[in-house]
Amino acid sequence: MQSVADSLKALAELATKPPVSVVSAAFAAAGHELALVGGPVRDAFLGRAVHDLDLTTDATPDQILAIVAPLADAHWDIGRAFGTIGARIGGETVEITTYRSDTYDQVTRKPAVEFGTSLETDLLRRDFTVNALALTLPAQILVDPSGGMDDLLASTLRTPSTPEVSFGDDPLRMMRAVRFTAQLGFDVDEETRVALGEMAGRIENISAERVNEEVSKLLRSPEPRRGIELLVDSGLAAYVLPEVPDLRLEIDEHHHHKDVYQHSLTVLEQAIDLEHERHAGEEPDLTLRLAALLHDIGKPATRRLEPGGVVSFHHHDLVGSKLAKKRLRALRYDNETIADVARLIELHLRFFGYTDGAWTDSAVRRYVRDAGSQLERLHMLVRADVTTRNVRKADRLSFAYDDLESRIAELAEQEQLDSTRPDLDGEQIMGILNLSPGREVGEAYRFLLELRLEEGALGEEEATRRLTEWWSTR
């Protein structure tokens, strides 16, 4: 964390730069209060990049709109029912919300939206003290009714009211606590930690879409391991991602295997390191991170205790792929993400046969074909899956994968491997064999595709000869 002096300087700079200064002047001229609130105040103080400009005011939504409309390149009122007006000013987005003093009935979890007249009351209804901070504008007075500044300095997450009341108002705040530990590197205080364990089951009252959003933000954070460990230790994961705590398999005195849960967290960390190494500066890869976390979730269902103290997990890749599909559907992930994560889990063991004997060019082509658009992610997942402490074994696997990637690159250069197709397309097949569209055309296409994978590019003339020869012997 930066020094307090630097933090105050960062807050002052945020308050005096457009579009905040422009909006501040307009609200002051109209006789209304205005303050930066929550995330931007917290992040500026911590020396983090400020992405969201959230402001709060005593003005009503209609009054907000009247003030910002002349200043904005565009504005919208999709959140008007909740007191929020959004605007694009000087190329940046701002959201301005009327003070609120909502009440919850502890049953529907939907607040009875009530506009308030006090900044302090508005702050006290927020999720955590570090988000219950405001900087008044243009006076730049820090308002902190719940001790949020002390908690920022102590890197602690605490609720303004008791955690039982806060989480009872909105159980999703439990997921936000988990996410903030990963995003900010903070720890929850003991009272909050206890409440998480006691109230974890209430997360089932929250829609899958809202839970999905928090899980995704958690995995995109700089250090998701911290949050996942809290998710599991608190009991929340049992309701949200039960396959993850299930990885904590018991190890008896006669049969030994690595700690699958800790292994999975390490694979996630190593995948993130590779992601940064290969795609520096790009957005976090949610698909890769989901696959890394879930790649071994088929192991609990496939574990077998064999003679001699051996433990096997036959076909855990296929079982894990199916389980991942089911879980991600339940969390309302989009079809593309579900398919890509499941495919990565299904293929993550394929490489380990490479070290048992030299793959033919055909085997390499199949590996690339089966991975399809996920090849680069598969490269990273397979490398991240090596967590052995045996340096010699780790080096052997790393060298083997270096060799595989090198062969893939060479074949791709020679044969345009990324777009592997038969030498003849469907129209040509139908013309050569005098067929109409149907099953037989598909069989012929697959025959030519197998030839392409086994032998590489044949050329149109040779492919035609082989096709007619195959057709005549059917």
Tab-separated table of C-alpha atoms in Angstrom:
chain	number	residue	atom	x	y	z
A	1	MET	CA	0.000	0.000	0.000
A	2	GLN	CA	1.235	3.520	-0.748
A	3	SER	CA	1.863	6.040	2.033
A	4	VAL	CA	-1.047	7.948	3.568
A	5	ALA	CA	0.317	11.186	2.103
A	6	ASP	CA	0.396	9.654	-1.383
A	7	SER	CA	-3.089	8.236	-0.864
A	8	LEU	CA	-4.516	11.640	0.033
A	9	LYS	CA	-2.741	13.146	-2.954
A	10	ALA	CA	-4.276	10.516	-5.238
A	11	LEU	CA	-7.744	11.274	-3.845
A	12	ALA	CA	-7.248	14.994	-4.419
A	13	GLU	CA	-6.109	14.401	-7.997
A	14	LEU	CA	-9.137	12.200	-8.667
A	15	ALA	CA	-11.475	14.895	-7.366
A	16	THR	CA	-9.978	17.677	-9.466
A	17	LYS	CA	-9.682	15.914	-12.822
A	18	PRO	CA	-12.438	15.773	-15.445
A	19	PRO	CA	-15.066	14.479	-15.576
A	20	VAL	CA	-15.351	14.511	-11.756
A	21	SER	CA	-14.477	18.199	-11.521
A	22	VAL	CA	-16.939	19.083	-14.277
A	23	VAL	CA	-19.804	17.209	-12.618
A	24	SER	CA	-18.848	18.563	-9.196
A	25	ALA	CA	-19.039	22.169	-10.389
A	26	ALA	CA	-22.410	21.581	-12.017
A	27	PHE	CA	-23.970	20.044	-8.894
A	28	ALA	CA	-22.548	22.802	-6.670
A	29	ALA	CA	-24.006	25.441	-8.997
A	30	ALA	CA	-27.392	23.718	-8.751
A	31	GLY	CA	-27.201	23.717	-4.943
A	32	HIS	CA	-26.873	19.953	-4.474
A	33	GLU	CA	-24.461	17.786	-2.500
A	34	LEU	CA	-22.175	15.394	-4.376
A	35	ALA	CA	-19.542	12.892	-3.272
A	36	LEU	CA	-17.299	10.234	-4.739
A	37	VAL	CA	-18.243	7.026	-3.000
A	38	GLY	CA	-17.149	3.434	-2.512
A	39	GLY	CA	-14.774	1.769	-4.942
A	40	PRO	CA	-13.061	4.813	-6.486
A	41	VAL	CA	-12.297	6.273	-3.040
A	42	ARG	CA	-10.995	2.931	-1.800
A	43	ASP	CA	-8.896	2.238	-4.899
A	44	ALA	CA	-7.393	5.719	-5.097
A	45	PHE	CA	-6.365	5.437	-1.451
A	46	LEU	CA	-4.785	2.020	-2.104
A	47	GLY	CA	-2.927	3.281	-5.159
A	48	ARG	CA	-4.945	1.035	-7.478
A	49	ALA	CA	-6.232	2.064	-10.883
A	50	VAL	CA	-9.683	3.644	-10.665
A	51	HIS	CA	-12.012	2.216	-13.312
A	52	ASP	CA	-15.479	3.143	-12.018
A	53	LEU	CA	-16.553	6.666	-11.145
A	54	ASP	CA	-19.419	6.247	-8.685
A	55	LEU	CA	-20.953	9.330	-7.133
A	56	THR	CA	-23.835	9.919	-4.748
A	57	THR	CA	-26.003	12.986	-4.179
A	58	ASP	CA	-29.037	14.367	-2.401
A	59	ALA	CA	-30.543	15.214	-5.804
A	60	THR	CA	-33.417	13.080	-7.093
A	61	PRO	CA	-33.015	11.102	-10.340
A	62	ASP	CA	-34.930	13.757	-12.279
A	63	GLN	CA	-32.706	16.475	-10.852
A	64	ILE	CA	-29.568	14.445	-11.617
A	65	LEU	CA	-30.663	14.025	-15.212
A	66	ALA	CA	-31.380	17.731	-15.593
A	67	ILE	CA	-27.874	18.582	-14.348
A	68	VAL	CA	-25.842	16.034	-16.321
A	69	ALA	CA	-27.734	16.063	-19.638
A	70	PRO	CA	-26.161	19.334	-20.846
A	71	LEU	CA	-22.681	18.026	-19.940
A	72	ALA	CA	-22.915	14.517	-21.365
A	73	ASP	CA	-22.060	13.004	-24.719
A	74	ALA	CA	-24.700	10.410	-23.837
A	75	HIS	CA	-26.784	9.524	-20.809
A	76	TRP	CA	-29.105	6.725	-19.717
A	77	ASP	CA	-31.579	6.093	-16.942
A	78	ILE	CA	-31.846	2.289	-16.925
A	79	GLY	CA	-31.224	2.379	-13.164
A	80	ARG	CA	-33.661	5.213	-12.465
A	81	ALA	CA	-35.868	3.006	-10.238
A	82	PHE	CA	-32.848	2.545	-7.965
A	83	GLY	CA	-31.908	6.213	-8.160
A	84	THR	CA	-29.034	5.816	-10.641
A	85	ILE	CA	-28.372	7.896	-13.732
A	86	GLY	CA	-25.420	7.050	-15.988
A	87	ALA	CA	-23.629	9.407	-18.334
A	88	ARG	CA	-20.674	9.544	-20.700
A	89	ILE	CA	-18.743	12.754	-20.107
A	90	GLY	CA	-15.414	13.571	-21.702
A	91	GLY	CA	-14.993	9.984	-22.830
A	92	GLU	CA	-15.510	8.510	-19.340
A	93	THR	CA	-18.514	6.869	-17.739
A	94	VAL	CA	-19.936	8.157	-14.467
A	95	GLU	CA	-22.839	6.824	-12.421
A	96	ILE	CA	-24.636	9.144	-10.026
A	97	THR	CA	-27.067	7.732	-7.468
A	98	THR	CA	-29.463	9.440	-5.086
A	99	TYR	CA	-28.782	8.802	-1.388
A	100	ARG	CA	-30.592	5.646	-0.327
A	101	SER	CA	-31.818	4.294	2.985
A	102	ASP	CA	-33.145	0.928	1.817
A	103	THR	CA	-34.745	-1.650	4.063
A	104	TYR	CA	-34.762	-5.425	3.534
A	105	ASP	CA	-37.428	-7.892	4.591
A	106	GLN	CA	-34.886	-10.742	5.040
A	107	VAL	CA	-37.094	-12.982	2.896
A	108	THR	CA	-37.189	-11.804	-0.721
A	109	ARG	CA	-33.719	-10.176	-0.472
A	110	LYS	CA	-35.014	-7.371	-2.669
A	111	PRO	CA	-34.733	-4.023	-0.914
A	112	ALA	CA	-37.600	-1.629	-0.579
A	113	VAL	CA	-35.875	1.225	-2.370
A	114	GLU	CA	-36.124	4.405	-0.337
A	115	PHE	CA	-34.287	7.582	-1.196
A	116	GLY	CA	-32.507	9.211	1.721
A	117	THR	CA	-31.317	12.680	2.628
A	118	SER	CA	-28.110	11.805	4.491
A	119	LEU	CA	-24.738	10.756	3.123
A	120	GLU	CA	-23.863	9.006	6.397
A	121	THR	CA	-27.044	6.900	6.309
A	122	ASP	CA	-26.335	5.972	2.701
A	123	LEU	CA	-22.824	4.825	3.611
A	124	LEU	CA	-23.924	2.700	6.553
A	125	ARG	CA	-26.154	0.542	4.312
A	126	ARG	CA	-23.189	-0.558	2.187
A	127	ASP	CA	-21.506	-3.972	2.205
A	128	PHE	CA	-18.090	-3.362	3.831
A	129	THR	CA	-16.530	-0.501	5.733
A	130	VAL	CA	-13.783	-0.089	3.101
A	131	ASN	CA	-16.561	0.579	0.579
A	132	ALA	CA	-18.455	2.875	2.963
A	133	LEU	CA	-16.135	5.824	2.341
A	134	ALA	CA	-16.992	9.049	0.558
A	135	LEU	CA	-15.128	12.163	-0.553
A	136	THR	CA	-17.392	15.200	-0.672
A	137	LEU	CA	-17.109	17.491	-3.673
A	138	PRO	CA	-15.842	20.057	-4.225
A	139	ALA	CA	-14.827	20.449	-0.542
A	140	GLN	CA	-12.862	17.149	-0.528
A	141	ILE	CA	-13.865	16.125	2.993
A	142	LEU	CA	-13.483	12.420	3.734
A	143	VAL	CA	-16.637	10.930	5.284
A	144	ASP	CA	-16.077	7.651	7.141
A	145	PRO	CA	-18.890	6.787	9.576
A	146	SER	CA	-17.888	3.137	10.149
A	147	GLY	CA	-14.093	3.174	10.488
A	148	GLY	CA	-13.373	2.127	6.925
A	149	MET	CA	-10.109	4.048	6.787
A	150	ASP	CA	-8.719	2.094	9.738
A	151	ASP	CA	-9.765	-1.134	8.028
A	152	LEU	CA	-8.057	-0.037	4.803
A	153	LEU	CA	-4.832	0.544	6.699
A	154	ALA	CA	-5.207	-2.837	8.429
A	155	SER	CA	-6.168	-4.649	5.174
A	156	THR	CA	-9.330	-5.929	6.864
A	157	LEU	CA	-12.818	-6.635	5.530
A	158	ARG	CA	-15.573	-5.844	8.006
A	159	THR	CA	-19.266	-4.983	7.629
A	160	PRO	CA	-20.626	-1.575	8.772
A	161	SER	CA	-23.428	-3.298	10.702
A	162	THR	CA	-23.152	-6.794	12.170
A	163	PRO	CA	-22.323	-9.379	9.488
A	164	GLU	CA	-25.505	-11.269	10.357
A	165	VAL	CA	-27.588	-8.221	9.441
A	166	SER	CA	-25.495	-7.338	6.391
A	167	PHE	CA	-25.459	-10.852	4.935
A	168	GLY	CA	-29.102	-11.331	5.865
A	169	ASP	CA	-29.956	-8.199	3.863
A	170	ASP	CA	-28.109	-9.536	0.809
A	171	PRO	CA	-26.428	-12.969	0.987
A	172	LEU	CA	-24.445	-12.175	-2.168
A	173	ARG	CA	-22.284	-10.002	0.085
A	174	MET	CA	-20.732	-13.248	1.318
A	175	MET	CA	-19.468	-13.908	-2.202
A	176	ARG	CA	-18.253	-10.330	-2.418
A	177	ALA	CA	-16.245	-10.856	0.775
A	178	VAL	CA	-14.586	-13.857	-0.847
A	179	ARG	CA	-13.875	-11.903	-4.020
A	180	PHE	CA	-12.425	-8.881	-2.208
A	181	THR	CA	-9.927	-11.054	-0.340
A	182	ALA	CA	-8.544	-12.031	-3.747
A	183	GLN	CA	-8.851	-8.631	-5.442
A	184	LEU	CA	-7.510	-6.528	-2.584
A	185	GLY	CA	-5.393	-9.050	-0.686
A	186	PHE	CA	-7.426	-8.330	2.483
A	187	ASP	CA	-8.480	-10.702	5.277
A	188	VAL	CA	-11.990	-10.882	6.704
A	189	ASP	CA	-12.229	-10.146	10.423
A	190	GLU	CA	-13.083	-12.991	12.796
A	191	GLU	CA	-16.711	-11.976	13.308
A	192	THR	CA	-17.259	-11.874	9.558
A	193	ARG	CA	-15.503	-15.214	9.073
A	194	VAL	CA	-17.750	-16.884	11.652
A	195	ALA	CA	-20.861	-15.411	10.032
A	196	LEU	CA	-19.767	-16.710	6.617
A	197	GLY	CA	-19.691	-20.246	7.997
A	198	GLU	CA	-22.979	-19.966	9.837
A	199	MET	CA	-24.887	-18.326	6.990
A	200	ALA	CA	-23.311	-20.010	3.951
A	201	GLY	CA	-26.510	-21.873	3.058
A	202	ARG	CA	-28.338	-18.604	2.396
A	203	ILE	CA	-26.378	-18.213	-0.835
A	204	GLU	CA	-28.883	-20.652	-2.332
A	205	ASN	CA	-31.439	-17.820	-2.215
A	206	ILE	CA	-29.369	-15.845	-4.733
A	207	SER	CA	-29.871	-16.252	-8.480
A	208	ALA	CA	-27.296	-18.291	-10.398
A	209	GLU	CA	-26.572	-15.295	-12.620
A	210	ARG	CA	-25.471	-13.136	-9.674
A	211	VAL	CA	-23.355	-15.954	-8.243
A	212	ASN	CA	-21.807	-16.509	-11.678
A	213	GLU	CA	-20.742	-12.869	-11.814
A	214	GLU	CA	-18.963	-13.101	-8.455
A	215	VAL	CA	-17.260	-16.417	-9.285
A	216	SER	CA	-16.020	-14.951	-12.563
A	217	LYS	CA	-14.728	-11.791	-10.900
A	218	LEU	CA	-12.994	-13.933	-8.286
A	219	LEU	CA	-11.222	-16.019	-10.925
A	220	ARG	CA	-10.206	-12.929	-12.876
A	221	SER	CA	-8.614	-11.370	-9.774
A	222	PRO	CA	-4.823	-11.193	-9.311
A	223	GLU	CA	-4.709	-13.858	-6.578
A	224	PRO	CA	-7.816	-16.042	-6.825
A	225	ARG	CA	-6.300	-18.722	-4.575
A	226	ARG	CA	-6.910	-16.583	-1.467
A	227	GLY	CA	-10.570	-16.224	-2.321
A	228	ILE	CA	-11.065	-19.863	-3.303
A	229	GLU	CA	-9.576	-21.014	0.001
A	230	LEU	CA	-12.007	-18.764	1.880
A	231	LEU	CA	-14.844	-19.976	-0.349
A	232	VAL	CA	-14.030	-23.574	0.604
A	233	ASP	CA	-13.149	-23.008	4.281
A	234	SER	CA	-16.316	-20.998	4.921
A	235	GLY	CA	-18.559	-23.668	3.437
A	236	LEU	CA	-19.823	-21.404	0.633
A	237	ALA	CA	-18.192	-23.566	-2.025
A	238	ALA	CA	-20.363	-26.512	-0.951
A	239	TYR	CA	-23.324	-24.576	-2.396
A	240	VAL	CA	-21.624	-22.718	-5.245
A	241	LEU	CA	-18.859	-25.027	-6.556
A	242	PRO	CA	-19.213	-28.268	-4.558
A	243	GLU	CA	-16.804	-30.112	-6.852
A	244	VAL	CA	-13.916	-28.019	-5.511
A	245	PRO	CA	-14.175	-28.900	-1.784
A	246	ASP	CA	-14.835	-32.498	-2.886
A	247	LEU	CA	-11.230	-32.545	-4.142
A	248	ARG	CA	-10.048	-32.777	-0.532
A	249	LEU	CA	-9.776	-36.561	-0.682
A	250	GLU	CA	-8.885	-38.561	2.417
A	251	ILE	CA	-5.548	-40.323	2.301
A	252	ASP	CA	-5.240	-43.546	4.305
A	253	GLU	CA	-2.073	-45.061	5.728
A	254	HIS	CA	-1.841	-47.709	3.007
A	255	HIS	CA	-2.701	-45.727	-0.114
A	256	HIS	CA	-1.008	-42.438	-0.924
A	257	HIS	CA	-1.586	-39.799	-3.579
A	258	LYS	CA	-1.016	-36.089	-3.858
A	259	ASP	CA	-3.451	-33.617	-2.306
A	260	VAL	CA	-5.762	-33.064	-5.272
A	261	TYR	CA	-7.287	-29.873	-3.823
A	262	GLN	CA	-3.953	-28.168	-3.204
A	263	HIS	CA	-2.672	-29.469	-6.536
A	264	SER	CA	-5.624	-27.853	-8.331
A	265	LEU	CA	-4.970	-24.496	-6.666
A	266	THR	CA	-1.317	-24.700	-7.665
A	267	VAL	CA	-2.273	-25.556	-11.250
A	268	LEU	CA	-4.496	-22.469	-11.278
A	269	GLU	CA	-1.634	-20.286	-10.062
A	270	GLN	CA	0.783	-21.755	-12.612
A	271	ALA	CA	-1.743	-21.320	-15.414
A	272	ILE	CA	-2.090	-17.655	-14.479
A	273	ASP	CA	1.714	-17.282	-14.530
A	274	LEU	CA	1.846	-18.796	-18.017
A	275	GLU	CA	-1.044	-16.577	-19.098
A	276	HIS	CA	0.905	-13.493	-17.985
A	277	GLU	CA	4.063	-14.806	-19.648
A	278	ARG	CA	2.480	-15.565	-23.002
A	279	HIS	CA	-0.192	-12.872	-23.128
A	280	ALA	CA	1.209	-10.014	-21.064
A	281	GLY	CA	-1.129	-7.054	-20.690
A	282	GLU	CA	-4.216	-8.907	-21.934
A	283	GLU	CA	-7.444	-9.423	-20.003
A	284	PRO	CA	-7.557	-12.417	-17.619
A	285	ASP	CA	-8.495	-15.645	-19.424
A	286	LEU	CA	-11.584	-16.878	-17.569
A	287	THR	CA	-11.872	-20.045	-19.673
A	288	LEU	CA	-8.312	-21.131	-18.897
A	289	ARG	CA	-8.736	-20.358	-15.202
A	290	LEU	CA	-11.991	-22.307	-14.941
A	291	ALA	CA	-10.374	-25.272	-16.674
A	292	ALA	CA	-7.331	-25.121	-14.390
A	293	LEU	CA	-9.445	-25.036	-11.233
A	294	LEU	CA	-11.801	-27.802	-12.381
A	295	HIS	CA	-9.456	-30.039	-14.394
A	296	ASP	CA	-9.350	-32.808	-11.755
A	297	ILE	CA	-12.948	-32.714	-10.473
A	298	GLY	CA	-13.496	-36.171	-11.946
A	299	LYS	CA	-11.042	-37.722	-9.505
A	300	PRO	CA	-13.327	-38.195	-6.468
A	301	ALA	CA	-15.786	-40.237	-8.550
A	302	THR	CA	-13.076	-42.353	-10.213
A	303	ARG	CA	-10.701	-43.012	-7.329
A	304	ARG	CA	-9.864	-46.675	-6.864
A	305	LEU	CA	-7.580	-48.120	-4.171
A	306	GLU	CA	-5.426	-50.705	-5.936
A	307	PRO	CA	-3.175	-53.404	-4.459
A	308	GLY	CA	0.257	-52.308	-3.356
A	309	GLY	CA	-0.826	-48.878	-2.144
A	310	VAL	CA	-1.539	-47.582	-5.641
A	311	VAL	CA	-4.425	-45.159	-6.202
A	312	SER	CA	-5.931	-44.870	-9.678
A	313	PHE	CA	-8.235	-42.298	-11.259
A	314	HIS	CA	-9.041	-43.949	-14.594
A	315	HIS	CA	-11.046	-41.775	-17.005
A	316	HIS	CA	-11.222	-38.850	-14.572
A	317	ASP	CA	-10.646	-36.575	-17.573
A	318	LEU	CA	-13.881	-37.709	-19.250
A	319	VAL	CA	-15.862	-37.762	-16.020
A	320	GLY	CA	-14.500	-34.343	-15.047
A	321	SER	CA	-15.484	-32.904	-18.423
A	322	LYS	CA	-19.093	-34.006	-17.906
A	323	LEU	CA	-19.167	-32.692	-14.338
A	324	ALA	CA	-17.784	-29.336	-15.474
A	325	LYS	CA	-20.506	-29.020	-18.095
A	326	LYS	CA	-23.171	-29.721	-15.519
A	327	ARG	CA	-21.796	-27.254	-12.967
A	328	LEU	CA	-21.183	-24.438	-15.439
A	329	ARG	CA	-24.677	-24.839	-16.878
A	330	ALA	CA	-26.090	-24.582	-13.355
A	331	LEU	CA	-24.139	-21.343	-12.923
A	332	ARG	CA	-25.551	-20.032	-16.223
A	333	TYR	CA	-22.290	-19.741	-18.108
A	334	ASP	CA	-22.607	-19.215	-21.847
A	335	ASN	CA	-22.475	-22.220	-24.165
A	336	GLU	CA	-19.112	-21.325	-25.676
A	337	THR	CA	-17.384	-21.099	-22.290
A	338	ILE	CA	-18.965	-24.368	-21.158
A	339	ALA	CA	-17.881	-26.200	-24.319
A	340	ASP	CA	-14.328	-24.813	-24.220
A	341	VAL	CA	-13.759	-25.595	-20.533
A	342	ALA	CA	-15.162	-29.114	-20.934
A	343	ARG	CA	-12.970	-29.748	-23.971
A	344	LEU	CA	-9.820	-28.617	-22.152
A	345	ILE	CA	-10.582	-30.900	-19.201
A	346	GLU	CA	-11.299	-33.814	-21.545
A	347	LEU	CA	-7.944	-33.366	-23.320
A	348	HIS	CA	-5.680	-32.398	-20.434
A	349	LEU	CA	-4.233	-35.909	-20.004
A	350	ARG	CA	-3.650	-36.602	-23.708
A	351	PHE	CA	-0.094	-35.243	-23.704
A	352	PHE	CA	1.205	-37.529	-20.979
A	353	GLY	CA	1.345	-40.404	-23.457
A	354	TYR	CA	3.850	-38.380	-25.468
A	355	THR	CA	6.633	-39.138	-23.012
A	356	ASP	CA	6.020	-42.911	-23.240
A	357	GLY	CA	7.113	-43.114	-26.849
A	358	ALA	CA	7.604	-40.938	-29.895
A	359	TRP	CA	4.345	-39.744	-31.438
A	360	THR	CA	3.961	-40.086	-35.169
A	361	ASP	CA	3.153	-37.007	-37.203
A	362	SER	CA	-0.364	-38.436	-37.411
A	363	ALA	CA	-0.682	-38.420	-33.609
A	364	VAL	CA	0.495	-34.824	-33.477
A	365	ARG	CA	-2.048	-33.831	-36.125
A	366	ARG	CA	-4.818	-35.524	-34.144
A	367	TYR	CA	-3.779	-33.686	-30.989
A	368	VAL	CA	-4.038	-30.382	-32.832
A	369	ARG	CA	-7.274	-31.313	-34.564
A	370	ASP	CA	-8.935	-32.421	-31.334
A	371	ALA	CA	-7.815	-29.278	-29.484
A	372	GLY	CA	-9.049	-27.044	-32.294
A	373	SER	CA	-9.390	-23.432	-31.188
A	374	GLN	CA	-8.321	-24.390	-27.650
A	375	LEU	CA	-4.789	-25.482	-28.587
A	376	GLU	CA	-3.014	-22.497	-27.034
A	377	ARG	CA	-5.020	-22.851	-23.826
A	378	LEU	CA	-4.325	-26.590	-23.805
A	379	HIS	CA	-0.590	-25.844	-24.050
A	380	MET	CA	-0.812	-23.690	-20.922
A	381	LEU	CA	-3.088	-26.051	-18.988
A	382	VAL	CA	-0.896	-29.094	-19.624
A	383	ARG	CA	2.263	-27.240	-18.607
A	384	ALA	CA	0.541	-25.872	-15.489
A	385	ASP	CA	-0.576	-29.393	-14.543
A	386	VAL	CA	3.008	-30.370	-13.693
A	387	THR	CA	3.355	-29.741	-9.955
A	388	THR	CA	5.745	-32.523	-9.001
A	389	ARG	CA	8.583	-31.690	-6.619
A	390	ASN	CA	10.789	-34.164	-8.460
A	391	VAL	CA	12.983	-31.785	-10.444
A	392	ARG	CA	14.166	-34.466	-12.857
A	393	LYS	CA	10.583	-35.530	-13.652
A	394	ALA	CA	9.432	-31.926	-14.032
A	395	ASP	CA	12.317	-31.164	-16.401
A	396	ARG	CA	11.580	-34.296	-18.450
A	397	LEU	CA	7.932	-33.301	-18.883
A	398	SER	CA	8.852	-29.715	-19.698
A	399	PHE	CA	11.394	-30.779	-22.336
A	400	ALA	CA	8.885	-33.226	-23.815
A	401	TYR	CA	6.253	-30.523	-24.156
A	402	ASP	CA	8.812	-28.138	-25.646
A	403	ASP	CA	9.445	-30.829	-28.241
A	404	LEU	CA	5.730	-31.316	-28.906
A	405	GLU	CA	5.110	-27.594	-29.386
A	406	SER	CA	8.125	-27.436	-31.695
A	407	ARG	CA	6.768	-30.303	-33.810
A	408	ILE	CA	3.332	-28.685	-33.946
A	409	ALA	CA	4.901	-25.450	-35.169
A	410	GLU	CA	6.931	-27.270	-37.823
A	411	LEU	CA	3.955	-29.246	-39.093
A	412	ALA	CA	1.777	-26.155	-39.080
A	413	GLU	CA	4.305	-24.331	-41.198
A	414	GLN	CA	4.563	-27.253	-43.608
A	415	GLU	CA	0.919	-28.162	-43.887
A	416	GLN	CA	-1.176	-25.268	-42.592
A	417	LEU	CA	-2.135	-27.596	-39.747
A	418	ASP	CA	-4.489	-25.125	-38.089
A	419	SER	CA	-6.998	-25.611	-40.911
A	420	THR	CA	-6.614	-29.360	-41.456
A	421	ARG	CA	-9.167	-30.541	-43.997
A	422	PRO	CA	-9.315	-33.344	-46.579
A	423	ASP	CA	-7.840	-32.637	-49.975
A	424	LEU	CA	-11.346	-32.810	-51.481
A	425	ASP	CA	-14.457	-31.071	-50.227
A	426	GLY	CA	-18.025	-32.375	-50.165
A	427	GLU	CA	-18.938	-31.027	-53.610
A	428	GLN	CA	-15.909	-32.681	-55.182
A	429	ILE	CA	-16.644	-35.980	-53.429
A	430	MET	CA	-20.224	-35.983	-54.745
A	431	GLY	CA	-19.012	-35.197	-58.269
A	432	ILE	CA	-16.329	-37.913	-58.303
A	433	LEU	CA	-18.555	-40.623	-56.824
A	434	ASN	CA	-21.780	-39.411	-58.429
A	435	LEU	CA	-23.524	-39.120	-55.062
A	436	SER	CA	-26.268	-36.931	-53.689
A	437	PRO	CA	-25.964	-35.311	-50.233
A	438	GLY	CA	-26.297	-37.953	-47.521
A	439	ARG	CA	-24.583	-40.395	-45.177
A	440	GLU	CA	-22.247	-41.845	-47.809
A	441	VAL	CA	-20.752	-38.426	-48.544
A	442	GLY	CA	-19.988	-38.062	-44.839
A	443	GLU	CA	-18.290	-41.473	-44.792
A	444	ALA	CA	-16.154	-40.539	-47.784
A	445	TYR	CA	-15.244	-37.218	-46.189
A	446	ARG	CA	-14.138	-38.954	-42.984
A	447	PHE	CA	-12.065	-41.442	-45.013
A	448	LEU	CA	-10.200	-38.591	-46.688
A	449	LEU	CA	-9.790	-36.781	-43.365
A	450	GLU	CA	-8.158	-39.882	-41.861
A	451	LEU	CA	-5.777	-40.006	-44.835
A	452	ARG	CA	-4.971	-36.322	-44.343
A	453	LEU	CA	-4.200	-36.850	-40.672
A	454	GLU	CA	-2.172	-40.010	-41.259
A	455	GLU	CA	-0.164	-38.951	-44.297
A	456	GLY	CA	-0.444	-35.194	-44.588
A	457	ALA	CA	-1.487	-33.360	-47.755
A	458	LEU	CA	-1.920	-35.737	-50.726
A	459	GLY	CA	-2.916	-33.340	-53.468
A	460	GLU	CA	-6.155	-33.420	-55.398
A	461	GLU	CA	-5.086	-36.006	-57.986
A	462	GLU	CA	-3.798	-38.565	-55.458
A	463	ALA	CA	-6.758	-37.968	-53.156
A	464	THR	CA	-9.131	-38.664	-56.064
A	465	ARG	CA	-7.318	-41.907	-56.882
A	466	ARG	CA	-7.401	-43.104	-53.288
A	467	LEU	CA	-11.059	-42.130	-52.904
A	468	THR	CA	-12.211	-44.048	-55.977
A	469	GLU	CA	-10.114	-47.034	-54.952
A	470	TRP	CA	-11.675	-47.019	-51.474
A	471	TRP	CA	-15.153	-46.614	-52.928
A	472	SER	CA	-14.742	-49.547	-55.307
A	473	THR	CA	-13.799	-51.900	-52.457
A	474	ARG	CA	-16.597	-50.982	-50.070
